[in-house]
Amino acid sequence: MARCGPILLGKNKRLAGGSGILHTGLNSGSIAAPSRAGYRHCRRLVARRMAVQINATRSGAAVKAVFRADASLQIGTGHIVRCLSLADELRDKGVTSTFICRMHPGNMITAIRQRGFDVIELPAQSQHLQSRNDISPPIPAHASWLGATWAQDANETRHAIQAIKPDLCVIDHYAIDVRWEEALRPHAKRFMVIDDLADRQHECDFLLDQNWFGSDMAHRYRGVVPDYCVTMLGPQYALLRPEYASLRAQMLPRTGRVKRVLVFMGGSDPTNETQKVIDALTDPALANLDVDVVLGVNHPDPESIRHQAAARPGTFVYSGLPSLAERMVQADLMISAGGSTSWERMCLGLPAIVISIAANQTVTNTAMQAAGYIDFLGESTHVSVELITDAVARCLQAPARLEQMSRICQDLVPGTGTKQVCELLLN
């Protein structure tokens, strides 16, 4: 079993899981992938030679990065959103980034280009792939999200990046594992994986998991990544846009009193949980609350939400927002899905009632509920209108609890994660 390399658990916290001295910058030399036998030994030797820093000012040439990530009606938008935050920060450091995305229904290719990044499109496929446990390593549980076999996707990506010759390849995709990464090894100097699941093997130099799992965090990737991999674990490394830290510095402490509620159920909200939440807030006992409803780019029925909101006084509907930051600052309580929006909200100290809209959100939300960070109602299929109404009513009666929730959330998510990740990648 491979050991995990240095584990970075927030500011000034480091667990040494491997041996030797590691320099975490990008190497300026190219690396060819040898045969599988002896491969990891060779990579360990290379990792110990990572002292040469590569950046635009020292090498005289721009550093080039490629991102392999997708959005779709099934995948949602969170993977692309956090990759864009990282790409923005890298651009400020002189790095040129290109996105490689498959043309799934609900993709965000137009939005990526509007942010000023090139996108190489991979064709949509009609394959329905199933996870398998009878081969080694097992096919990932989310293999169908790739829209192709891993070999097809790897081959298409290899062709796409041949002319780029990237220094860094960032992968944020639940359907990609060690097979894909080893196939692309000769074509990028360093690999970074962004993950939330710890459910498959990886071959990478850096791994980021911005979720919180309590005491289990330090052990989640043992045996999953090679021993030279630098792991960045926890919401301290959450990939947020810079306006969150900026607004946080200007905010007054929250009092725990609730007058305005923000509703956002993710970029897709495939089962229209937004409708359920508005129904809950229509209860006469909650009539005095102002409500801001934000719809994601892939919401299935925005018109029905607008009609529903029009029937409730003090309810406002927004769509196409570039960021939730301003709405979060104005709100006193949020009702949200349990995805990556959690870290944006926690950075601004906004207390929340959380509903999981995907099974992979439940584990971390359960852990955060136990630690007092959120009021977690469970998976959406088990959450009723009445349960949401009761949860909001309890919050109205507990300002001291919400004030404490706000404070500990801000302690957990400082909002500087994107900068910290860039420093590790480039230094």
Tab-separated table of C-alpha atoms in Angstrom:
chain	number	residue	atom	x	y	z
A	1	MET	CA	0.000	0.000	0.000
A	2	ALA	CA	1.377	3.392	-0.981
A	3	ARG	CA	1.905	5.889	1.790
A	4	CYS	CA	0.638	9.415	1.653
A	5	GLY	CA	3.160	12.262	1.422
A	6	PRO	CA	3.048	15.486	3.427
A	7	ILE	CA	-0.496	16.148	4.613
A	8	LEU	CA	-1.326	19.821	4.955
A	9	LEU	CA	-4.238	20.357	7.330
A	10	GLY	CA	-4.742	24.100	7.375
A	11	LYS	CA	-2.457	26.837	8.572
A	12	ASN	CA	0.740	25.628	10.234
A	13	LYS	CA	-0.505	22.051	10.455
A	14	ARG	CA	1.535	19.369	8.732
A	15	LEU	CA	1.633	15.612	9.160
A	16	ALA	CA	4.655	13.948	7.626
A	17	GLY	CA	3.344	10.782	6.002
A	18	GLY	CA	6.284	10.074	3.727
A	19	SER	CA	10.041	10.145	3.932
A	20	GLY	CA	12.614	12.533	2.508
A	21	ILE	CA	12.469	16.262	1.834
A	22	LEU	CA	9.905	17.410	-0.715
A	23	HIS	CA	9.948	20.680	-2.632
A	24	THR	CA	6.411	21.344	-3.807
A	25	GLY	CA	7.016	23.592	-6.808
A	26	LEU	CA	6.521	22.706	-10.450
A	27	ASN	CA	9.584	21.217	-12.075
A	28	SER	CA	10.872	22.789	-15.264
A	29	GLY	CA	12.065	19.478	-16.672
A	30	SER	CA	9.850	17.108	-18.630
A	31	ILE	CA	8.981	13.670	-17.292
A	32	ALA	CA	8.355	10.636	-19.459
A	33	ALA	CA	6.284	7.859	-17.962
A	34	PRO	CA	8.319	4.647	-17.798
A	35	SER	CA	6.790	1.201	-17.813
A	36	ARG	CA	4.556	0.404	-14.853
A	37	ALA	CA	7.273	-1.728	-13.229
A	38	GLY	CA	9.501	0.580	-11.249
A	39	TYR	CA	7.288	3.557	-12.114
A	40	ARG	CA	6.626	4.683	-8.564
A	41	HIS	CA	10.300	4.339	-7.618
A	42	CYS	CA	11.253	6.617	-10.503
A	43	ARG	CA	8.594	9.160	-9.519
A	44	ARG	CA	9.890	9.200	-5.924
A	45	LEU	CA	13.357	10.081	-7.196
A	46	VAL	CA	11.926	12.816	-9.410
A	47	ALA	CA	9.902	14.205	-6.510
A	48	ARG	CA	13.079	14.692	-4.504
A	49	ARG	CA	14.522	16.761	-7.356
A	50	MET	CA	11.652	19.248	-7.363
A	51	ALA	CA	13.825	22.110	-6.103
A	52	VAL	CA	13.805	24.045	-9.380
A	53	GLN	CA	10.974	26.552	-9.306
A	54	ILE	CA	9.091	27.406	-12.450
A	55	ASN	CA	7.268	30.688	-12.827
A	56	ALA	CA	6.824	33.422	-15.361
A	57	THR	CA	9.347	35.785	-13.821
A	58	ARG	CA	12.244	33.346	-13.333
A	59	SER	CA	11.978	31.228	-16.475
A	60	GLY	CA	11.021	34.014	-18.860
A	61	ALA	CA	8.182	31.900	-20.300
A	62	ALA	CA	4.579	31.664	-19.167
A	63	VAL	CA	3.573	28.631	-17.145
A	64	LYS	CA	0.788	26.704	-18.867
A	65	ALA	CA	-1.983	24.793	-17.116
A	66	VAL	CA	-4.820	22.648	-18.406
A	67	PHE	CA	-7.989	21.814	-16.473
A	68	ARG	CA	-9.965	18.620	-17.165
A	69	ALA	CA	-13.377	19.173	-15.588
A	70	ASP	CA	-17.013	18.992	-16.624
A	71	ALA	CA	-20.408	20.426	-15.762
A	72	SER	CA	-23.729	18.865	-16.710
A	73	LEU	CA	-27.303	18.450	-15.546
A	74	GLN	CA	-26.148	15.351	-13.655
A	75	ILE	CA	-22.710	16.515	-12.481
A	76	GLY	CA	-23.791	20.011	-11.494
A	77	THR	CA	-21.665	23.149	-11.781
A	78	GLY	CA	-19.477	23.073	-8.660
A	79	HIS	CA	-16.446	21.410	-10.250
A	80	ILE	CA	-16.161	24.109	-12.902
A	81	VAL	CA	-16.850	26.914	-10.413
A	82	ARG	CA	-13.978	25.953	-8.130
A	83	CYS	CA	-11.629	25.307	-11.050
A	84	LEU	CA	-12.394	28.796	-12.348
A	85	SER	CA	-11.458	30.248	-8.953
A	86	LEU	CA	-8.101	28.486	-9.127
A	87	ALA	CA	-7.568	29.450	-12.784
A	88	ASP	CA	-8.297	33.117	-11.965
A	89	GLU	CA	-5.692	33.113	-9.201
A	90	LEU	CA	-3.152	31.324	-11.390
A	91	ARG	CA	-3.740	33.921	-14.110
A	92	ASP	CA	-2.900	36.658	-11.612
A	93	LYS	CA	0.433	34.842	-11.124
A	94	GLY	CA	1.128	34.779	-14.871
A	95	VAL	CA	-0.155	31.265	-15.614
A	96	THR	CA	-2.080	30.633	-18.848
A	97	SER	CA	-4.929	28.128	-18.397
A	98	THR	CA	-6.957	26.108	-20.884
A	99	PHE	CA	-10.058	24.074	-20.022
A	100	ILE	CA	-10.901	20.726	-21.584
A	101	CYS	CA	-14.622	19.961	-21.265
A	102	ARG	CA	-17.012	17.459	-22.737
A	103	MET	CA	-20.129	18.911	-24.336
A	104	HIS	CA	-22.644	17.413	-21.909
A	105	PRO	CA	-26.130	18.910	-21.686
A	106	GLY	CA	-25.817	21.660	-19.077
A	107	ASN	CA	-22.105	22.277	-19.691
A	108	MET	CA	-20.524	25.621	-18.712
A	109	ILE	CA	-18.297	26.080	-21.755
A	110	THR	CA	-19.775	29.492	-22.600
A	111	ALA	CA	-19.349	30.704	-19.015
A	112	ILE	CA	-15.688	29.590	-18.985
A	113	ARG	CA	-14.997	31.517	-22.180
A	114	GLN	CA	-16.746	34.569	-20.760
A	115	ARG	CA	-14.210	34.470	-17.916
A	116	GLY	CA	-11.445	34.774	-20.521
A	117	PHE	CA	-10.201	31.179	-20.754
A	118	ASP	CA	-9.775	28.999	-23.830
A	119	VAL	CA	-11.853	25.824	-23.944
A	120	ILE	CA	-11.148	22.699	-25.972
A	121	GLU	CA	-14.423	20.838	-26.476
A	122	LEU	CA	-14.673	17.057	-26.361
A	123	PRO	CA	-17.647	15.594	-28.260
A	124	ALA	CA	-20.729	14.438	-26.402
A	125	GLN	CA	-21.090	10.661	-26.202
A	126	SER	CA	-24.105	8.434	-25.671
A	127	GLN	CA	-22.365	5.684	-23.713
A	128	HIS	CA	-23.791	4.547	-20.381
A	129	LEU	CA	-20.882	3.133	-18.412
A	130	GLN	CA	-21.301	1.187	-15.202
A	131	SER	CA	-18.976	1.014	-12.216
A	132	ARG	CA	-17.327	-2.378	-11.685
A	133	ASN	CA	-15.570	-3.913	-8.704
A	134	ASP	CA	-14.432	-7.126	-10.391
A	135	ILE	CA	-11.349	-5.596	-12.033
A	136	SER	CA	-8.310	-3.920	-10.506
A	137	PRO	CA	-8.437	-1.080	-9.898
A	138	PRO	CA	-12.266	-0.984	-9.901
A	139	ILE	CA	-14.056	1.235	-12.397
A	140	PRO	CA	-15.025	4.432	-10.499
A	141	ALA	CA	-18.537	4.619	-9.094
A	142	HIS	CA	-19.172	7.752	-11.177
A	143	ALA	CA	-17.703	6.351	-14.421
A	144	SER	CA	-20.842	7.220	-16.392
A	145	TRP	CA	-20.272	10.931	-15.705
A	146	LEU	CA	-17.304	10.944	-18.103
A	147	GLY	CA	-19.480	10.330	-21.160
A	148	ALA	CA	-16.844	8.004	-22.645
A	149	THR	CA	-14.536	5.236	-21.516
A	150	TRP	CA	-11.516	6.431	-19.570
A	151	ALA	CA	-9.272	5.342	-22.461
A	152	GLN	CA	-11.294	7.317	-25.015
A	153	ASP	CA	-11.279	10.379	-22.802
A	154	ALA	CA	-7.554	10.085	-22.107
A	155	ASN	CA	-6.795	9.737	-25.809
A	156	GLU	CA	-8.936	12.747	-26.718
A	157	THR	CA	-7.341	14.805	-23.969
A	158	ARG	CA	-3.848	13.763	-25.070
A	159	HIS	CA	-4.552	14.980	-28.599
A	160	ALA	CA	-6.027	18.212	-27.217
A	161	ILE	CA	-2.976	19.133	-25.137
A	162	GLN	CA	-0.168	18.020	-27.442
A	163	ALA	CA	0.354	21.526	-28.792
A	164	ILE	CA	0.042	23.113	-25.334
A	165	LYS	CA	2.696	21.025	-23.544
A	166	PRO	CA	1.328	21.997	-20.119
A	167	ASP	CA	3.393	22.414	-16.999
A	168	LEU	CA	0.399	21.537	-14.842
A	169	CYS	CA	-2.661	19.344	-15.418
A	170	VAL	CA	-5.533	19.875	-12.950
A	171	ILE	CA	-8.177	17.128	-12.831
A	172	ASP	CA	-11.521	17.676	-11.108
A	173	HIS	CA	-13.673	14.731	-12.125
A	174	TYR	CA	-15.170	11.839	-10.132
A	175	ALA	CA	-14.907	9.566	-13.192
A	176	ILE	CA	-11.126	9.912	-13.621
A	177	ASP	CA	-8.668	7.729	-11.718
A	178	VAL	CA	-5.139	6.339	-11.836
A	179	ARG	CA	-5.559	4.732	-15.289
A	180	TRP	CA	-6.315	8.052	-16.993
A	181	GLU	CA	-3.633	9.878	-15.012
A	182	GLU	CA	-0.875	7.395	-15.819
A	183	ALA	CA	-1.829	7.501	-19.504
A	184	LEU	CA	-1.416	11.302	-19.529
A	185	ARG	CA	1.761	11.363	-17.392
A	186	PRO	CA	4.170	11.886	-20.305
A	187	HIS	CA	2.210	14.904	-21.493
A	188	ALA	CA	2.253	17.219	-18.436
A	189	LYS	CA	5.013	17.962	-15.940
A	190	ARG	CA	2.855	17.953	-12.798
A	191	PHE	CA	-0.577	16.616	-11.953
A	192	MET	CA	-3.046	17.960	-9.409
A	193	VAL	CA	-6.281	16.180	-8.477
A	194	ILE	CA	-9.234	17.925	-6.844
A	195	ASP	CA	-11.454	15.360	-5.143
A	196	ASP	CA	-14.175	14.983	-2.517
A	197	LEU	CA	-14.659	11.223	-2.338
A	198	ALA	CA	-11.358	9.386	-1.661
A	199	ASP	CA	-12.923	6.396	-3.418
A	200	ARG	CA	-10.363	5.585	-6.137
A	201	GLN	CA	-6.618	5.431	-6.800
A	202	HIS	CA	-4.734	8.476	-8.114
A	203	GLU	CA	-1.335	9.145	-9.666
A	204	CYS	CA	-0.671	12.806	-8.893
A	205	ASP	CA	1.802	15.222	-7.327
A	206	PHE	CA	-0.813	17.300	-5.478
A	207	LEU	CA	-4.258	16.430	-4.161
A	208	LEU	CA	-6.831	18.861	-2.788
A	209	ASP	CA	-9.931	17.838	-0.824
A	210	GLN	CA	-11.549	20.959	0.617
A	211	ASN	CA	-14.189	19.064	2.608
A	212	TRP	CA	-14.339	18.562	6.363
A	213	PHE	CA	-14.589	15.121	7.952
A	214	GLY	CA	-13.418	15.774	11.499
A	215	SER	CA	-10.695	13.486	12.785
A	216	ASP	CA	-10.894	11.279	9.678
A	217	MET	CA	-9.408	13.939	7.391
A	218	ALA	CA	-5.758	13.028	7.842
A	219	HIS	CA	-6.338	9.373	6.941
A	220	ARG	CA	-8.743	9.571	4.006
A	221	TYR	CA	-6.131	9.355	1.245
A	222	ARG	CA	-3.731	6.828	2.747
A	223	GLY	CA	-3.182	4.155	0.133
A	224	VAL	CA	-5.064	6.222	-2.460
A	225	VAL	CA	-2.255	8.561	-3.575
A	226	PRO	CA	1.497	7.864	-3.964
A	227	ASP	CA	3.916	8.647	-1.159
A	228	TYR	CA	5.358	11.749	-2.852
A	229	CYS	CA	1.932	13.389	-3.245
A	230	VAL	CA	1.339	16.601	-1.291
A	231	THR	CA	-2.214	16.510	0.081
A	232	MET	CA	-4.095	19.688	0.986
A	233	LEU	CA	-7.031	18.677	3.160
A	234	GLY	CA	-9.827	20.718	4.661
A	235	PRO	CA	-11.853	23.910	4.081
A	236	GLN	CA	-8.772	26.030	4.838
A	237	TYR	CA	-7.886	25.246	1.215
A	238	ALA	CA	-11.365	25.872	-0.219
A	239	LEU	CA	-11.148	27.365	-3.706
A	240	LEU	CA	-13.097	30.594	-3.248
A	241	ARG	CA	-13.132	33.743	-5.330
A	242	PRO	CA	-11.284	36.709	-3.752
A	243	GLU	CA	-14.433	38.737	-3.049
A	244	TYR	CA	-15.333	36.377	-0.202
A	245	ALA	CA	-12.238	37.225	1.814
A	246	SER	CA	-12.621	40.900	0.909
A	247	LEU	CA	-16.258	41.122	2.038
A	248	ARG	CA	-15.509	39.096	5.154
A	249	ALA	CA	-12.950	41.717	6.221
A	250	GLN	CA	-15.578	44.464	5.910
A	251	MET	CA	-18.469	42.689	7.672
A	252	LEU	CA	-19.750	43.378	11.157
A	253	PRO	CA	-20.208	40.290	13.375
A	254	ARG	CA	-23.561	38.592	12.902
A	255	THR	CA	-26.093	38.805	15.752
A	256	GLY	CA	-28.011	35.587	15.085
A	257	ARG	CA	-31.285	37.432	14.499
A	258	VAL	CA	-33.007	36.342	11.288
A	259	LYS	CA	-34.838	38.785	9.045
A	260	ARG	CA	-33.641	37.726	5.603
A	261	VAL	CA	-33.238	34.187	4.233
A	262	LEU	CA	-31.178	33.181	1.185
A	263	VAL	CA	-32.201	30.089	-0.796
A	264	PHE	CA	-29.826	28.367	-3.234
A	265	MET	CA	-30.094	24.666	-4.038
A	266	GLY	CA	-27.143	24.314	-6.391
A	267	GLY	CA	-26.384	25.000	-10.017
A	268	SER	CA	-28.758	22.301	-11.302
A	269	ASP	CA	-31.299	21.406	-8.577
A	270	PRO	CA	-32.569	18.457	-10.675
A	271	THR	CA	-35.449	17.602	-8.310
A	272	ASN	CA	-36.466	21.261	-7.837
A	273	GLU	CA	-35.828	21.421	-4.104
A	274	THR	CA	-36.131	25.194	-4.465
A	275	GLN	CA	-39.880	24.804	-4.895
A	276	LYS	CA	-40.092	22.769	-1.695
A	277	VAL	CA	-38.168	25.404	0.252
A	278	ILE	CA	-40.378	28.254	-0.947
A	279	ASP	CA	-43.441	26.222	0.045
A	280	ALA	CA	-41.939	25.878	3.525
A	281	LEU	CA	-41.276	29.626	3.791
A	282	THR	CA	-44.869	30.381	2.788
A	283	ASP	CA	-46.034	29.165	6.208
A	284	PRO	CA	-47.861	32.033	8.004
A	285	ALA	CA	-45.450	31.819	10.950
A	286	LEU	CA	-42.606	32.792	8.601
A	287	ALA	CA	-44.466	35.479	6.636
A	288	ASN	CA	-42.365	38.361	8.025
A	289	LEU	CA	-39.137	37.002	6.547
A	290	ASP	CA	-37.682	38.504	3.390
A	291	VAL	CA	-36.454	35.793	1.042
A	292	ASP	CA	-33.860	35.898	-1.751
A	293	VAL	CA	-34.041	32.921	-4.121
A	294	VAL	CA	-31.056	32.314	-6.415
A	295	LEU	CA	-31.472	29.923	-9.350
A	296	GLY	CA	-28.527	28.080	-10.846
A	297	VAL	CA	-27.774	28.108	-14.557
A	298	ASN	CA	-29.232	24.614	-15.035
A	299	HIS	CA	-32.372	24.914	-12.901
A	300	PRO	CA	-35.069	22.730	-14.510
A	301	ASP	CA	-38.056	25.107	-14.194
A	302	PRO	CA	-37.177	28.737	-13.428
A	303	GLU	CA	-40.532	30.092	-14.606
A	304	SER	CA	-42.495	28.042	-12.060
A	305	ILE	CA	-40.213	29.370	-9.319
A	306	ARG	CA	-40.820	32.959	-10.405
A	307	HIS	CA	-44.589	32.422	-10.325
A	308	GLN	CA	-44.358	30.748	-6.937
A	309	ALA	CA	-42.225	33.569	-5.541
A	310	ALA	CA	-44.594	36.232	-6.887
A	311	ALA	CA	-47.333	34.797	-4.665
A	312	ARG	CA	-45.238	35.277	-1.519
A	313	PRO	CA	-44.665	38.904	-0.419
A	314	GLY	CA	-41.057	39.863	0.209
A	315	THR	CA	-39.632	37.167	-2.080
A	316	PHE	CA	-37.088	38.044	-4.775
A	317	VAL	CA	-35.700	35.743	-7.480
A	318	TYR	CA	-32.219	36.088	-9.008
A	319	SER	CA	-30.542	34.152	-11.794
A	320	GLY	CA	-27.290	34.433	-13.693
A	321	LEU	CA	-25.403	35.857	-10.714
A	322	PRO	CA	-21.609	35.681	-11.128
A	323	SER	CA	-21.235	35.197	-7.373
A	324	LEU	CA	-23.389	34.634	-4.287
A	325	ALA	CA	-21.172	36.786	-2.094
A	326	GLU	CA	-23.301	39.954	-2.014
A	327	ARG	CA	-26.502	38.029	-1.361
A	328	MET	CA	-24.796	36.079	1.426
A	329	VAL	CA	-23.657	39.262	3.127
A	330	GLN	CA	-27.229	40.589	3.128
A	331	ALA	CA	-28.763	37.353	4.455
A	332	ASP	CA	-29.080	36.207	8.075
A	333	LEU	CA	-29.816	32.530	7.331
A	334	MET	CA	-29.323	30.328	4.287
A	335	ILE	CA	-31.170	27.229	3.126
A	336	SER	CA	-28.896	25.422	0.709
A	337	ALA	CA	-27.689	22.238	-0.869
A	338	GLY	CA	-24.679	20.581	0.692
A	339	GLY	CA	-22.102	21.152	-2.024
A	340	SER	CA	-19.166	23.504	-2.500
A	341	THR	CA	-21.330	26.575	-1.807
A	342	SER	CA	-20.988	25.595	1.851
A	343	TRP	CA	-17.439	26.961	2.008
A	344	GLU	CA	-18.431	30.307	0.483
A	345	ARG	CA	-21.220	30.642	3.017
A	346	MET	CA	-19.072	29.586	5.971
A	347	CYS	CA	-16.326	32.042	5.007
A	348	LEU	CA	-18.909	34.817	5.461
A	349	GLY	CA	-20.242	33.326	8.689
A	350	LEU	CA	-23.740	32.737	7.333
A	351	PRO	CA	-25.634	30.111	9.388
A	352	ALA	CA	-27.417	27.489	7.318
A	353	ILE	CA	-30.013	24.786	7.091
A	354	VAL	CA	-28.544	22.223	4.683
A	355	ILE	CA	-30.195	19.577	2.525
A	356	SER	CA	-28.125	17.048	0.570
A	357	ILE	CA	-29.158	16.825	-3.085
A	358	ALA	CA	-26.542	14.152	-3.879
A	359	ALA	CA	-25.487	11.108	-1.897
A	360	ASN	CA	-21.809	12.161	-1.911
A	361	GLN	CA	-22.697	15.280	0.118
A	362	THR	CA	-24.116	13.375	3.089
A	363	VAL	CA	-20.954	12.176	4.856
A	364	THR	CA	-19.324	15.591	5.267
A	365	ASN	CA	-22.652	17.253	6.115
A	366	THR	CA	-23.288	14.669	8.818
A	367	ALA	CA	-19.847	15.377	10.288
A	368	MET	CA	-20.442	19.138	10.216
A	369	GLN	CA	-23.836	18.704	11.875
A	370	ALA	CA	-22.229	16.735	14.706
A	371	ALA	CA	-19.658	19.520	15.215
A	372	GLY	CA	-22.300	22.266	15.255
A	373	TYR	CA	-21.371	23.928	11.951
A	374	ILE	CA	-24.747	23.441	10.245
A	375	ASP	CA	-28.335	22.336	10.794
A	376	PHE	CA	-28.420	19.306	8.498
A	377	LEU	CA	-31.859	17.925	7.580
A	378	GLY	CA	-30.632	14.931	5.564
A	379	GLU	CA	-30.990	13.823	1.961
A	380	SER	CA	-33.590	15.638	-0.089
A	381	THR	CA	-35.746	12.568	-0.676
A	382	HIS	CA	-36.392	12.385	3.074
A	383	VAL	CA	-36.894	16.113	3.691
A	384	SER	CA	-40.478	17.389	3.703
A	385	VAL	CA	-41.886	20.898	3.516
A	386	GLU	CA	-42.926	20.609	7.153
A	387	LEU	CA	-39.415	19.592	8.231
A	388	ILE	CA	-37.956	22.705	6.581
A	389	THR	CA	-40.611	24.958	8.147
A	390	ASP	CA	-39.889	23.561	11.607
A	391	ALA	CA	-36.124	23.978	11.143
A	392	VAL	CA	-36.504	27.659	10.184
A	393	ALA	CA	-38.848	28.265	13.129
A	394	ARG	CA	-36.254	26.775	15.510
A	395	CYS	CA	-33.573	29.068	14.105
A	396	LEU	CA	-35.767	32.113	14.714
A	397	GLN	CA	-35.961	31.158	18.368
A	398	ALA	CA	-32.206	30.535	18.816
A	399	PRO	CA	-30.154	33.654	17.971
A	400	ALA	CA	-27.355	32.684	20.378
A	401	ARG	CA	-26.919	29.338	18.620
A	402	LEU	CA	-26.809	31.008	15.204
A	403	GLU	CA	-24.290	33.565	16.443
A	404	GLN	CA	-22.021	30.779	17.654
A	405	MET	CA	-22.515	28.879	14.360
A	406	SER	CA	-21.460	31.983	12.464
A	407	ARG	CA	-18.300	32.370	14.509
A	408	ILE	CA	-17.074	28.782	14.284
A	409	CYS	CA	-17.845	28.625	10.553
A	410	GLN	CA	-15.587	31.611	9.922
A	411	ASP	CA	-12.869	30.027	12.036
A	412	LEU	CA	-12.996	26.924	9.837
A	413	VAL	CA	-12.999	28.717	6.448
A	414	PRO	CA	-10.681	31.757	6.361
A	415	GLY	CA	-11.276	32.365	2.642
A	416	THR	CA	-7.600	32.351	1.639
A	417	GLY	CA	-7.485	28.786	0.317
A	418	THR	CA	-7.082	29.663	-3.355
A	419	LYS	CA	-4.013	31.763	-2.652
A	420	GLN	CA	-2.514	29.046	-0.440
A	421	VAL	CA	-3.045	26.393	-3.102
A	422	CYS	CA	-1.411	28.596	-5.769
A	423	GLU	CA	1.588	29.229	-3.531
A	424	LEU	CA	2.068	25.493	-3.030
A	425	LEU	CA	1.783	24.808	-6.752
A	426	LEU	CA	4.142	27.559	-7.884
A	427	ASN	CA	6.680	27.724	-5.047
